Amino acid sequence: MLVVISDLHFVDETAGEHNLPVDAFRNVFLPNVVALARERQATEIVLLFLGDIPDLVRTQQWFAEAVEDRPWGIRGLQDVPHPRPGSRTLQRCLKILGQMPDNDADPAGADPRSILAKNWDTFAFFRQFESIVTAALGRELPVRLVYLPGNHDRMVNLYPELRDELQRMMGLTVTPETVDGDPASEEWWYRYDFLAADYGVYVRHGHQFDPYNYAGDAAFTRPGHLQVPIGDLVATEFATKLPYVLASLRDKYPAIDDRFIDSMKEGDNVRPISGLLEWFYYSMRQTDDPQLRLALDETFDRVITEFAALTFVQQWHSDRTQLDYWLRALSGGWLRWLPPLLLRLTSTEKVLRLALPFAGQVASSDAVVNEARDLYVQAAYGEPAWRQDPRLRYLLYGHTHTPTLHVLSAPPGRDVLYLNTGTWRSRIFRSVSFAEDVAFVKLQKATYVVFFNENEQQPGPASRPGTASFDVWTGHRHVS
């Protein structure tokens, strides 16, 4: 059995308490996996983490560092692709992720502000996954935990120290079959794609096809994956910074309370990321308190002005996105005066109303409009792997937080499908209306995909003997 989950986004909670409780895995995930393994007489269990597992981007800890030492700052960029030993950027990454104490049974040894500490029980669950599963099954079978980085955990594959810490924290399997390079030496890295021929599966995180979150070459090399994308800055210097700046204004605007700040931290769950402007505008319209509206005005003014002033933003260029033109306008010499002046003369709400038509165009290019226009369906269809290897039937991506399934092709003797593994995080959905009464609603989500090899195939008319098969499990819960 090959079990695939993605986009867990374990965080240090400085930008919001968005971590999954361990009971989600103990009481929902584990019983189903064990039941399937027992029913199908599983020959092995491979648990594949398909990227964006620890989130090193959505954290307010980066604001404790000078801009120059953030991953997109002038000194942080000097670490790519060859890190400077002991750089401040690395040291902050280690504080965000955490470091395993010598006694792996004692959470007191972990930095209380780290991802490790905030998810101690969950990480322990994964470290003990093999013993938990075999005990529940009542028999021994091989269990491996395989990890592929995404964009929010990009730096795990940049710094060897992070690579090793994550392996210890989660009990990841490091062998020549699961990583690139030589695991017996220091020259190894987590893979960016994974082929499981026995299951007919080829996977990658999928951010490689997102121009906002992948800044590398079309060959998908390791140095290409290590390049800093503009999406990192949107996530940290915009989405994460909004509630951070808002909280700093509490003395000036006493109406700002913890509840209001926490509500602004929900921007972390807006997908696609291009919907953030519209969500912020929606949040402003829900606020009747004039003091809070003034606070939001000042917050947005400061955040967007500082964002546009970042050297990385001013120098960033992409021919693949409309956002590129917007950012170049904001940071261009002749228009550099525009954002603060507009925000002084009008209000954030009015400025956002002007920007929303542009934001809507960006969002529509990210959204799944239909199969023919879905960027990730197109990418999966163009993958050479399934064309070159007749054993492959399933192409898997994560990244979008939207579980989906599309038929790509049906050459003689096999069906070729694209699946997306969604997320286990909450997600804020935009209403379908394009009128002014647009709204945003929060849903909790969970998706995982289970593949069976030919020896685990269930007999009966619904199966095809001698081939691989799969189950997709997706759940939603409305959060009012």
Short mmCIF file of C-alpha atoms in Angstrom, two decimals:
data_model
loop_
_atom_site.label_atom_id
_atom_site.label_comp_id
_atom_site.label_asym_id
_atom_site.label_seq_id
_atom_site.Cartn_x
_atom_site.Cartn_y
_atom_site.Cartn_z
CA MET A 1 0.00 0.00 0.00
CA LEU A 2 1.15 3.48 -0.89
CA VAL A 3 -0.55 6.20 1.17
CA VAL A 4 -0.10 9.80 0.03
CA ILE A 5 -0.86 12.97 2.01
CA SER A 6 0.29 16.51 1.35
CA ASP A 7 0.12 20.13 2.47
CA LEU A 8 -0.10 19.54 6.21
CA HIS A 9 1.62 22.92 6.84
CA PHE A 10 2.85 22.36 10.37
CA VAL A 11 3.61 25.82 11.79
CA ASP A 12 5.12 27.46 14.87
CA GLU A 13 1.74 29.19 15.51
CA THR A 14 3.19 32.71 15.63
CA ALA A 15 1.07 33.52 12.57
CA GLY A 16 -2.00 31.61 13.74
CA GLU A 17 -2.96 28.41 15.55
CA HIS A 18 -3.54 26.35 12.43
CA ASN A 19 -1.92 23.03 13.35
CA LEU A 20 -3.79 19.78 13.12
CA PRO A 21 -4.38 17.95 16.41
CA VAL A 22 -2.75 14.55 16.65
CA ASP A 23 -6.23 13.01 17.06
CA ALA A 24 -6.89 13.75 13.38
CA PHE A 25 -4.25 11.16 12.58
CA ARG A 26 -4.88 8.77 15.47
CA ASN A 27 -8.67 8.65 15.23
CA VAL A 28 -9.39 9.30 11.53
CA PHE A 29 -6.34 8.50 9.43
CA LEU A 30 -4.88 5.50 11.28
CA PRO A 31 -8.03 3.35 11.64
CA ASN A 32 -8.79 3.66 7.92
CA VAL A 33 -5.23 2.86 6.87
CA VAL A 34 -5.13 -0.17 9.17
CA ALA A 35 -8.54 -1.39 7.96
CA LEU A 36 -7.46 -1.14 4.33
CA ALA A 37 -4.15 -2.87 5.05
CA ARG A 38 -6.00 -5.72 6.74
CA GLU A 39 -8.66 -6.01 4.03
CA ARG A 40 -6.16 -5.95 1.16
CA GLN A 41 -3.52 -8.05 2.93
CA ALA A 42 -0.99 -5.27 2.37
CA THR A 43 2.53 -6.36 1.52
CA GLU A 44 3.98 -3.06 2.77
CA ILE A 45 2.95 0.45 3.76
CA VAL A 46 4.71 3.42 2.20
CA LEU A 47 3.54 6.71 3.71
CA LEU A 48 4.48 9.48 1.29
CA PHE A 49 4.50 13.11 2.45
CA LEU A 50 4.02 15.09 -0.77
CA GLY A 51 5.43 18.49 0.22
CA ASP A 52 4.57 21.53 2.35
CA ILE A 53 4.85 19.49 5.53
CA PRO A 54 6.73 21.88 7.85
CA ASP A 55 5.96 25.48 6.90
CA LEU A 56 9.06 27.66 7.24
CA VAL A 57 7.45 30.65 5.53
CA ARG A 58 4.22 31.36 7.45
CA THR A 59 5.83 32.58 10.66
CA GLN A 60 6.26 35.95 12.34
CA GLN A 61 9.72 34.92 13.49
CA TRP A 62 11.17 36.32 10.25
CA PHE A 63 10.28 39.82 11.44
CA ALA A 64 12.82 39.41 14.25
CA GLU A 65 15.53 39.34 11.58
CA ALA A 66 16.77 42.27 9.53
CA VAL A 67 15.32 42.24 6.03
CA GLU A 68 18.80 41.46 4.72
CA ASP A 69 18.90 38.18 6.68
CA ARG A 70 15.50 36.91 5.61
CA PRO A 71 15.60 34.25 2.87
CA TRP A 72 14.86 36.90 0.19
CA GLY A 73 17.23 39.51 1.67
CA ILE A 74 20.63 40.32 0.25
CA ARG A 75 22.45 38.08 2.74
CA GLY A 76 19.80 35.36 2.77
CA LEU A 77 20.08 35.04 -0.99
CA GLN A 78 23.81 34.43 -0.63
CA ASP A 79 22.91 31.01 0.83
CA VAL A 80 21.41 29.86 -2.49
CA PRO A 81 22.42 27.35 -3.72
CA HIS A 82 25.49 26.98 -1.45
CA PRO A 83 24.69 27.92 2.17
CA ARG A 84 27.08 29.96 4.27
CA PRO A 85 28.05 28.01 7.40
CA GLY A 86 26.14 29.28 10.42
CA SER A 87 24.35 32.08 8.55
CA ARG A 88 21.66 34.02 10.42
CA THR A 89 19.12 32.78 7.89
CA LEU A 90 19.99 29.18 8.76
CA GLN A 91 19.94 29.88 12.49
CA ARG A 92 16.47 31.40 12.25
CA CYS A 93 15.28 28.41 10.19
CA LEU A 94 16.49 26.11 12.96
CA LYS A 95 14.60 28.17 15.56
CA ILE A 96 11.44 27.99 13.47
CA LEU A 97 11.67 24.26 12.77
CA GLY A 98 13.19 23.28 16.11
CA GLN A 99 15.85 20.74 16.99
CA MET A 100 15.29 17.29 18.43
CA PRO A 101 16.46 16.98 22.04
CA ASP A 102 18.75 14.11 23.00
CA ASN A 103 15.79 12.50 24.77
CA ASP A 104 13.21 12.14 22.00
CA ALA A 105 10.56 11.29 24.59
CA ASP A 106 10.88 14.64 26.40
CA PRO A 107 9.12 17.58 24.71
CA ALA A 108 10.55 19.94 27.32
CA GLY A 109 13.85 19.80 25.46
CA ALA A 110 12.38 21.45 22.34
CA ASP A 111 12.22 25.21 21.85
CA PRO A 112 8.62 26.06 22.86
CA ARG A 113 8.22 28.47 19.91
CA SER A 114 9.23 25.90 17.29
CA ILE A 115 7.23 23.81 14.84
CA LEU A 116 8.56 20.73 16.64
CA ALA A 117 7.23 21.82 20.03
CA LYS A 118 3.83 22.87 18.69
CA ASN A 119 3.43 19.51 16.93
CA TRP A 120 5.31 17.25 19.33
CA ASP A 121 2.64 14.56 19.67
CA THR A 122 1.96 14.48 15.92
CA PHE A 123 5.64 14.13 15.03
CA ALA A 124 5.98 11.40 17.67
CA PHE A 125 3.03 9.61 16.04
CA PHE A 126 4.86 9.55 12.72
CA ARG A 127 8.17 8.49 14.33
CA GLN A 128 6.31 5.55 15.86
CA PHE A 129 4.11 4.91 12.83
CA GLU A 130 5.65 1.52 12.00
CA SER A 131 5.21 0.11 15.51
CA ILE A 132 1.70 1.58 15.81
CA VAL A 133 0.58 0.05 12.51
CA THR A 134 2.14 -3.37 13.08
CA ALA A 135 0.64 -3.53 16.57
CA ALA A 136 -2.81 -2.67 15.21
CA LEU A 137 -2.48 -5.24 12.40
CA GLY A 138 -1.04 -7.92 14.62
CA ARG A 139 1.66 -8.78 12.11
CA GLU A 140 4.95 -7.42 10.84
CA LEU A 141 5.23 -5.71 7.49
CA PRO A 142 7.68 -3.21 5.97
CA VAL A 143 6.81 0.44 6.67
CA ARG A 144 8.58 3.40 5.07
CA LEU A 145 8.02 7.14 5.43
CA VAL A 146 9.04 9.04 2.29
CA TYR A 147 9.20 12.84 2.05
CA LEU A 148 9.31 15.24 -0.91
CA PRO A 149 9.69 19.00 -0.32
CA GLY A 150 7.27 21.58 -1.65
CA ASN A 151 7.59 25.36 -1.74
CA HIS A 152 6.84 26.20 1.90
CA ASP A 153 9.49 23.70 3.03
CA ARG A 154 11.92 24.59 0.22
CA MET A 155 14.70 25.43 2.69
CA VAL A 156 14.70 21.90 4.13
CA ASN A 157 16.59 20.86 1.01
CA LEU A 158 18.87 23.91 1.10
CA TYR A 159 20.40 23.46 4.56
CA PRO A 160 21.79 20.04 5.61
CA GLU A 161 21.00 20.91 9.23
CA LEU A 162 17.28 21.24 8.44
CA ARG A 163 17.36 18.12 6.29
CA ASP A 164 18.76 16.07 9.17
CA GLU A 165 16.49 17.57 11.83
CA LEU A 166 13.34 16.80 9.86
CA GLN A 167 14.50 13.23 9.30
CA ARG A 168 14.92 12.79 13.07
CA MET A 169 11.66 14.53 13.96
CA MET A 170 9.44 12.46 11.68
CA GLY A 171 11.35 9.20 11.39
CA LEU A 172 11.73 9.58 7.62
CA THR A 173 13.22 6.71 5.64
CA VAL A 174 16.56 7.69 4.11
CA THR A 175 17.80 5.06 1.65
CA PRO A 176 19.11 5.13 -1.93
CA GLU A 177 15.53 4.38 -3.05
CA THR A 178 13.95 7.31 -1.20
CA VAL A 179 16.49 10.15 -1.57
CA ASP A 180 18.95 11.52 -4.10
CA GLY A 181 22.66 11.12 -3.50
CA ASP A 182 24.51 8.88 -1.07
CA PRO A 183 22.77 8.54 2.33
CA ALA A 184 26.00 7.13 3.78
CA SER A 185 27.61 10.53 3.28
CA GLU A 186 26.52 14.13 3.76
CA GLU A 187 25.82 14.42 0.04
CA TRP A 188 22.15 13.48 -0.11
CA TRP A 189 18.89 15.39 -0.46
CA TYR A 190 15.20 14.67 -0.47
CA ARG A 191 13.85 13.91 -3.93
CA TYR A 192 11.57 16.32 -5.79
CA ASP A 193 9.72 13.54 -7.57
CA PHE A 194 9.08 9.90 -6.81
CA LEU A 195 8.25 6.93 -9.01
CA ALA A 196 6.51 3.94 -7.47
CA ALA A 197 6.24 1.59 -10.45
CA ASP A 198 4.64 -1.24 -8.45
CA TYR A 199 1.70 1.10 -7.85
CA GLY A 200 1.73 2.75 -11.27
CA VAL A 201 2.36 6.11 -9.58
CA TYR A 202 4.48 9.16 -10.36
CA VAL A 203 4.36 12.13 -7.96
CA ARG A 204 5.72 15.61 -7.38
CA HIS A 205 4.47 18.46 -5.17
CA GLY A 206 3.23 20.45 -8.16
CA HIS A 207 4.51 23.92 -7.29
CA GLN A 208 6.93 23.48 -10.19
CA PHE A 209 4.09 24.59 -12.46
CA ASP A 210 3.10 27.62 -10.37
CA PRO A 211 5.04 30.71 -11.54
CA TYR A 212 4.46 32.42 -8.19
CA ASN A 213 5.94 29.57 -6.16
CA TYR A 214 8.69 28.13 -8.35
CA ALA A 215 11.55 30.30 -9.59
CA GLY A 216 13.79 27.62 -11.07
CA ASP A 217 14.54 26.20 -14.47
CA ALA A 218 12.31 24.07 -16.66
CA ALA A 219 14.59 21.08 -16.09
CA PHE A 220 13.52 21.01 -12.40
CA THR A 221 17.10 20.71 -11.11
CA ARG A 222 17.94 20.89 -7.43
CA PRO A 223 19.55 24.38 -7.80
CA GLY A 224 16.39 25.46 -9.60
CA HIS A 225 14.19 24.25 -6.75
CA LEU A 226 16.30 26.20 -4.25
CA GLN A 227 15.67 29.59 -5.89
CA VAL A 228 13.46 31.98 -3.90
CA PRO A 229 9.99 32.47 -5.48
CA ILE A 230 7.89 35.62 -5.14
CA GLY A 231 5.26 33.50 -3.37
CA ASP A 232 7.48 33.28 -0.29
CA LEU A 233 7.33 37.05 0.05
CA VAL A 234 3.58 37.17 -0.56
CA ALA A 235 3.12 34.59 2.20
CA THR A 236 5.44 36.25 4.74
CA GLU A 237 5.79 39.93 3.91
CA PHE A 238 2.09 40.35 3.05
CA ALA A 239 -0.25 37.66 4.41
CA THR A 240 1.70 37.00 7.62
CA LYS A 241 2.64 40.63 8.13
CA LEU A 242 -0.92 41.98 8.05
CA PRO A 243 -1.93 40.65 11.51
CA TYR A 244 1.60 41.33 12.82
CA VAL A 245 1.37 45.03 11.95
CA LEU A 246 -2.25 45.20 13.11
CA ALA A 247 -1.23 43.88 16.54
CA SER A 248 1.50 46.53 16.77
CA LEU A 249 -1.17 49.26 16.53
CA ARG A 250 -3.14 48.20 19.61
CA ASP A 251 -2.01 51.15 21.73
CA LYS A 252 -3.14 53.57 19.03
CA TYR A 253 -6.41 51.74 18.36
CA PRO A 254 -7.71 50.12 21.59
CA ALA A 255 -10.59 48.49 19.70
CA ILE A 256 -8.12 45.97 18.29
CA ASP A 257 -8.53 42.81 20.38
CA ASP A 258 -7.20 39.25 20.19
CA ARG A 259 -10.32 38.01 18.42
CA PHE A 260 -9.94 40.56 15.65
CA ILE A 261 -6.23 39.83 15.23
CA ASP A 262 -6.94 36.08 15.11
CA SER A 263 -9.56 36.65 12.42
CA MET A 264 -6.95 38.43 10.30
CA LYS A 265 -4.60 35.46 10.72
CA GLU A 266 -7.12 33.40 8.75
CA GLY A 267 -5.63 34.88 5.60
CA ASP A 268 -3.22 31.95 5.89
CA ASN A 269 -6.04 29.69 4.67
CA VAL A 270 -7.14 31.68 1.61
CA ARG A 271 -6.56 29.79 -1.64
CA PRO A 272 -5.60 30.64 -4.27
CA ILE A 273 -3.14 33.10 -2.76
CA SER A 274 -4.20 35.66 -5.38
CA GLY A 275 -7.52 35.90 -3.52
CA LEU A 276 -5.90 37.60 -0.52
CA LEU A 277 -6.69 41.14 -1.68
CA GLU A 278 -10.35 40.32 -2.14
CA TRP A 279 -10.50 38.51 1.20
CA PHE A 280 -8.93 41.54 2.92
CA TYR A 281 -11.49 43.81 1.29
CA TYR A 282 -14.27 41.46 2.40
CA SER A 283 -12.91 41.52 5.98
CA MET A 284 -12.96 45.33 5.97
CA ARG A 285 -16.61 45.38 4.87
CA GLN A 286 -17.53 43.10 7.79
CA THR A 287 -16.21 45.69 10.26
CA ASP A 288 -18.60 48.42 11.44
CA ASP A 289 -16.29 49.88 14.09
CA PRO A 290 -14.77 53.07 12.58
CA GLN A 291 -11.67 52.68 14.76
CA LEU A 292 -11.03 49.18 13.42
CA ARG A 293 -11.49 50.41 9.87
CA LEU A 294 -8.89 53.11 10.48
CA ALA A 295 -6.58 50.46 11.94
CA LEU A 296 -7.02 48.28 8.86
CA ASP A 297 -6.38 51.29 6.63
CA GLU A 298 -3.09 52.00 8.36
CA THR A 299 -2.14 48.32 8.42
CA PHE A 300 -2.69 47.85 4.71
CA ASP A 301 -0.93 51.13 3.89
CA ARG A 302 2.18 50.11 5.78
CA VAL A 303 2.29 46.48 4.63
CA ILE A 304 1.78 47.12 0.91
CA THR A 305 4.19 50.07 0.91
CA GLU A 306 6.92 48.08 2.66
CA PHE A 307 6.26 45.11 0.39
CA ALA A 308 6.66 47.19 -2.76
CA ALA A 309 9.88 48.70 -1.38
CA LEU A 310 11.62 45.32 -0.93
CA THR A 311 14.62 44.98 -3.22
CA PHE A 312 13.58 41.46 -4.20
CA VAL A 313 10.14 42.70 -5.26
CA GLN A 314 11.57 45.60 -7.24
CA GLN A 315 13.95 43.30 -9.11
CA TRP A 316 11.63 40.34 -9.58
CA HIS A 317 10.65 39.60 -13.14
CA SER A 318 8.46 36.94 -14.69
CA ASP A 319 6.95 36.82 -18.14
CA ARG A 320 4.51 34.16 -16.94
CA THR A 321 2.34 36.26 -14.60
CA GLN A 322 0.23 39.40 -14.63
CA LEU A 323 1.39 40.05 -11.08
CA ASP A 324 4.80 40.86 -12.52
CA TYR A 325 3.45 43.98 -14.24
CA TRP A 326 1.63 45.09 -11.10
CA LEU A 327 4.72 44.75 -8.92
CA ARG A 328 6.93 46.48 -11.45
CA ALA A 329 4.44 49.36 -11.54
CA LEU A 330 4.44 49.61 -7.74
CA SER A 331 8.23 49.54 -7.53
CA GLY A 332 9.00 51.50 -10.71
CA GLY A 333 10.60 54.92 -10.28
CA TRP A 334 7.81 56.96 -11.88
CA LEU A 335 5.05 55.24 -9.88
CA ARG A 336 6.86 54.73 -6.59
CA TRP A 337 4.85 57.58 -5.09
CA LEU A 338 1.48 56.05 -5.97
CA PRO A 339 0.60 53.56 -3.17
CA PRO A 340 1.22 55.84 -0.14
CA LEU A 341 -0.36 58.82 -1.90
CA LEU A 342 -3.44 56.87 -2.89
CA LEU A 343 -3.79 55.52 0.61
CA ARG A 344 -3.47 58.99 2.12
CA LEU A 345 -5.97 60.59 -0.23
CA THR A 346 -8.58 57.87 -0.22
CA SER A 347 -9.03 54.78 1.93
CA THR A 348 -7.82 51.22 1.75
CA GLU A 349 -11.33 50.06 0.89
CA LYS A 350 -11.47 52.35 -2.16
CA VAL A 351 -7.99 51.34 -3.29
CA LEU A 352 -8.90 47.67 -2.98
CA ARG A 353 -12.02 48.24 -5.06
CA LEU A 354 -9.76 49.61 -7.79
CA ALA A 355 -7.38 46.64 -7.50
CA LEU A 356 -10.00 43.89 -7.38
CA PRO A 357 -10.59 43.61 -11.14
CA PHE A 358 -6.88 42.88 -11.51
CA ALA A 359 -6.89 40.49 -8.55
CA GLY A 360 -9.87 38.69 -10.04
CA GLN A 361 -8.00 38.12 -13.28
CA VAL A 362 -5.07 36.63 -11.39
CA ALA A 363 -7.38 34.44 -9.32
CA SER A 364 -9.19 33.12 -12.36
CA SER A 365 -5.89 32.03 -13.88
CA ASP A 366 -5.13 30.06 -10.72
CA ALA A 367 -8.55 28.55 -10.19
CA VAL A 368 -9.76 25.31 -11.66
CA VAL A 369 -12.09 26.72 -14.29
CA ASN A 370 -12.35 23.59 -16.37
CA GLU A 371 -10.18 20.67 -17.34
CA ALA A 372 -8.76 22.29 -20.45
CA ARG A 373 -7.66 25.45 -18.60
CA ASP A 374 -6.46 23.86 -15.36
CA LEU A 375 -2.73 24.56 -15.23
CA TYR A 376 -2.02 21.37 -13.29
CA VAL A 377 -4.06 19.13 -15.57
CA GLN A 378 -2.06 20.55 -18.47
CA ALA A 379 1.19 19.91 -16.60
CA ALA A 380 0.23 16.33 -15.75
CA TYR A 381 -0.79 15.68 -19.33
CA GLY A 382 2.60 16.93 -20.47
CA GLU A 383 4.62 14.84 -18.00
CA PRO A 384 7.00 12.63 -19.99
CA ALA A 385 7.08 9.96 -17.24
CA TRP A 386 3.76 8.28 -18.09
CA ARG A 387 4.49 8.39 -21.81
CA GLN A 388 7.91 6.80 -21.38
CA ASP A 389 6.93 4.17 -18.81
CA PRO A 390 3.88 2.03 -19.68
CA ARG A 391 3.62 0.88 -16.06
CA LEU A 392 2.50 4.34 -14.93
CA ARG A 393 -1.20 5.11 -14.65
CA TYR A 394 -1.45 7.79 -11.98
CA LEU A 395 0.06 11.29 -11.83
CA LEU A 396 -0.15 12.95 -8.40
CA TYR A 397 0.40 16.56 -7.33
CA GLY A 398 -0.39 18.47 -4.16
CA HIS A 399 0.09 22.23 -3.69
CA THR A 400 -3.33 23.54 -4.76
CA HIS A 401 -5.18 22.42 -1.58
CA THR A 402 -7.95 21.26 -3.93
CA PRO A 403 -8.49 17.49 -4.21
CA THR A 404 -9.41 16.58 -7.75
CA LEU A 405 -9.31 13.81 -10.32
CA HIS A 406 -9.14 14.06 -14.11
CA VAL A 407 -8.75 11.46 -16.85
CA LEU A 408 -5.71 12.38 -18.94
CA SER A 409 -5.66 9.62 -21.53
CA ALA A 410 -6.66 6.05 -22.23
CA PRO A 411 -4.02 4.37 -24.37
CA PRO A 412 -4.62 0.67 -25.10
CA GLY A 413 -4.47 -1.39 -21.93
CA ARG A 414 -4.40 1.40 -19.35
CA ASP A 415 -6.20 4.50 -18.12
CA VAL A 416 -4.02 7.48 -17.16
CA LEU A 417 -5.38 9.72 -14.41
CA TYR A 418 -4.27 12.92 -12.68
CA LEU A 419 -5.09 13.24 -8.98
CA ASN A 420 -4.47 16.06 -6.53
CA THR A 421 -4.05 15.21 -2.86
CA GLY A 422 -5.59 18.41 -1.48
CA THR A 423 -4.72 19.35 2.08
CA TRP A 424 -5.43 18.63 5.74
CA ARG A 425 -5.62 22.33 6.54
CA SER A 426 -8.72 24.47 6.74
CA ARG A 427 -9.46 26.46 3.62
CA ILE A 428 -11.38 29.67 3.09
CA PHE A 429 -13.59 29.48 0.00
CA ARG A 430 -14.89 32.40 -2.01
CA SER A 431 -18.57 32.34 -2.91
CA VAL A 432 -19.36 31.73 -6.57
CA SER A 433 -21.03 35.12 -7.00
CA PHE A 434 -19.06 37.81 -8.81
CA ALA A 435 -21.41 40.49 -7.52
CA GLU A 436 -20.61 42.85 -4.66
CA ASP A 437 -22.15 40.47 -2.13
CA VAL A 438 -19.20 38.10 -2.44
CA ALA A 439 -18.45 36.18 0.76
CA PHE A 440 -15.80 33.87 2.17
CA VAL A 441 -16.55 30.67 4.11
CA LYS A 442 -14.18 28.43 6.08
CA LEU A 443 -14.19 24.63 5.70
CA GLN A 444 -11.98 22.06 7.37
CA LYS A 445 -10.60 19.55 4.86
CA ALA A 446 -8.81 16.23 4.83
CA THR A 447 -7.72 14.14 1.84
CA TYR A 448 -5.48 11.15 1.36
CA VAL A 449 -5.00 8.72 -1.50
CA VAL A 450 -4.24 5.01 -1.07
CA PHE A 451 -2.76 2.92 -3.88
CA PHE A 452 -2.62 -0.87 -4.00
CA ASN A 453 -0.14 -2.95 -5.94
CA GLU A 454 -1.20 -5.98 -8.00
CA ASN A 455 -0.71 -8.33 -5.03
CA GLU A 456 -3.05 -6.23 -2.89
CA GLN A 457 -5.79 -5.97 -5.48
CA GLN A 458 -9.23 -6.83 -4.15
CA PRO A 459 -10.84 -9.69 -6.09
CA GLY A 460 -14.25 -9.25 -7.67
CA PRO A 461 -15.93 -7.81 -10.74
CA ALA A 462 -15.04 -4.24 -9.79
CA SER A 463 -11.33 -4.96 -9.97
CA ARG A 464 -8.85 -5.67 -12.71
CA PRO A 465 -6.62 -8.57 -11.69
CA GLY A 466 -2.94 -7.95 -12.16
CA THR A 467 -3.12 -4.15 -12.07
CA ALA A 468 -2.75 -1.43 -9.49
CA SER A 469 -5.76 0.43 -8.09
CA PHE A 470 -6.50 3.27 -5.68
CA ASP A 471 -8.95 4.77 -3.20
CA VAL A 472 -9.40 8.50 -2.54
CA TRP A 473 -10.68 9.63 0.85
CA THR A 474 -11.85 13.24 1.23
CA GLY A 475 -13.74 14.85 4.09
CA HIS A 476 -15.11 18.35 4.70
CA ARG A 477 -16.46 19.98 7.84
CA HIS A 478 -18.20 23.35 7.87
CA VAL A 479 -16.82 25.84 10.39
CA SER A 480 -19.42 28.53 11.06
#
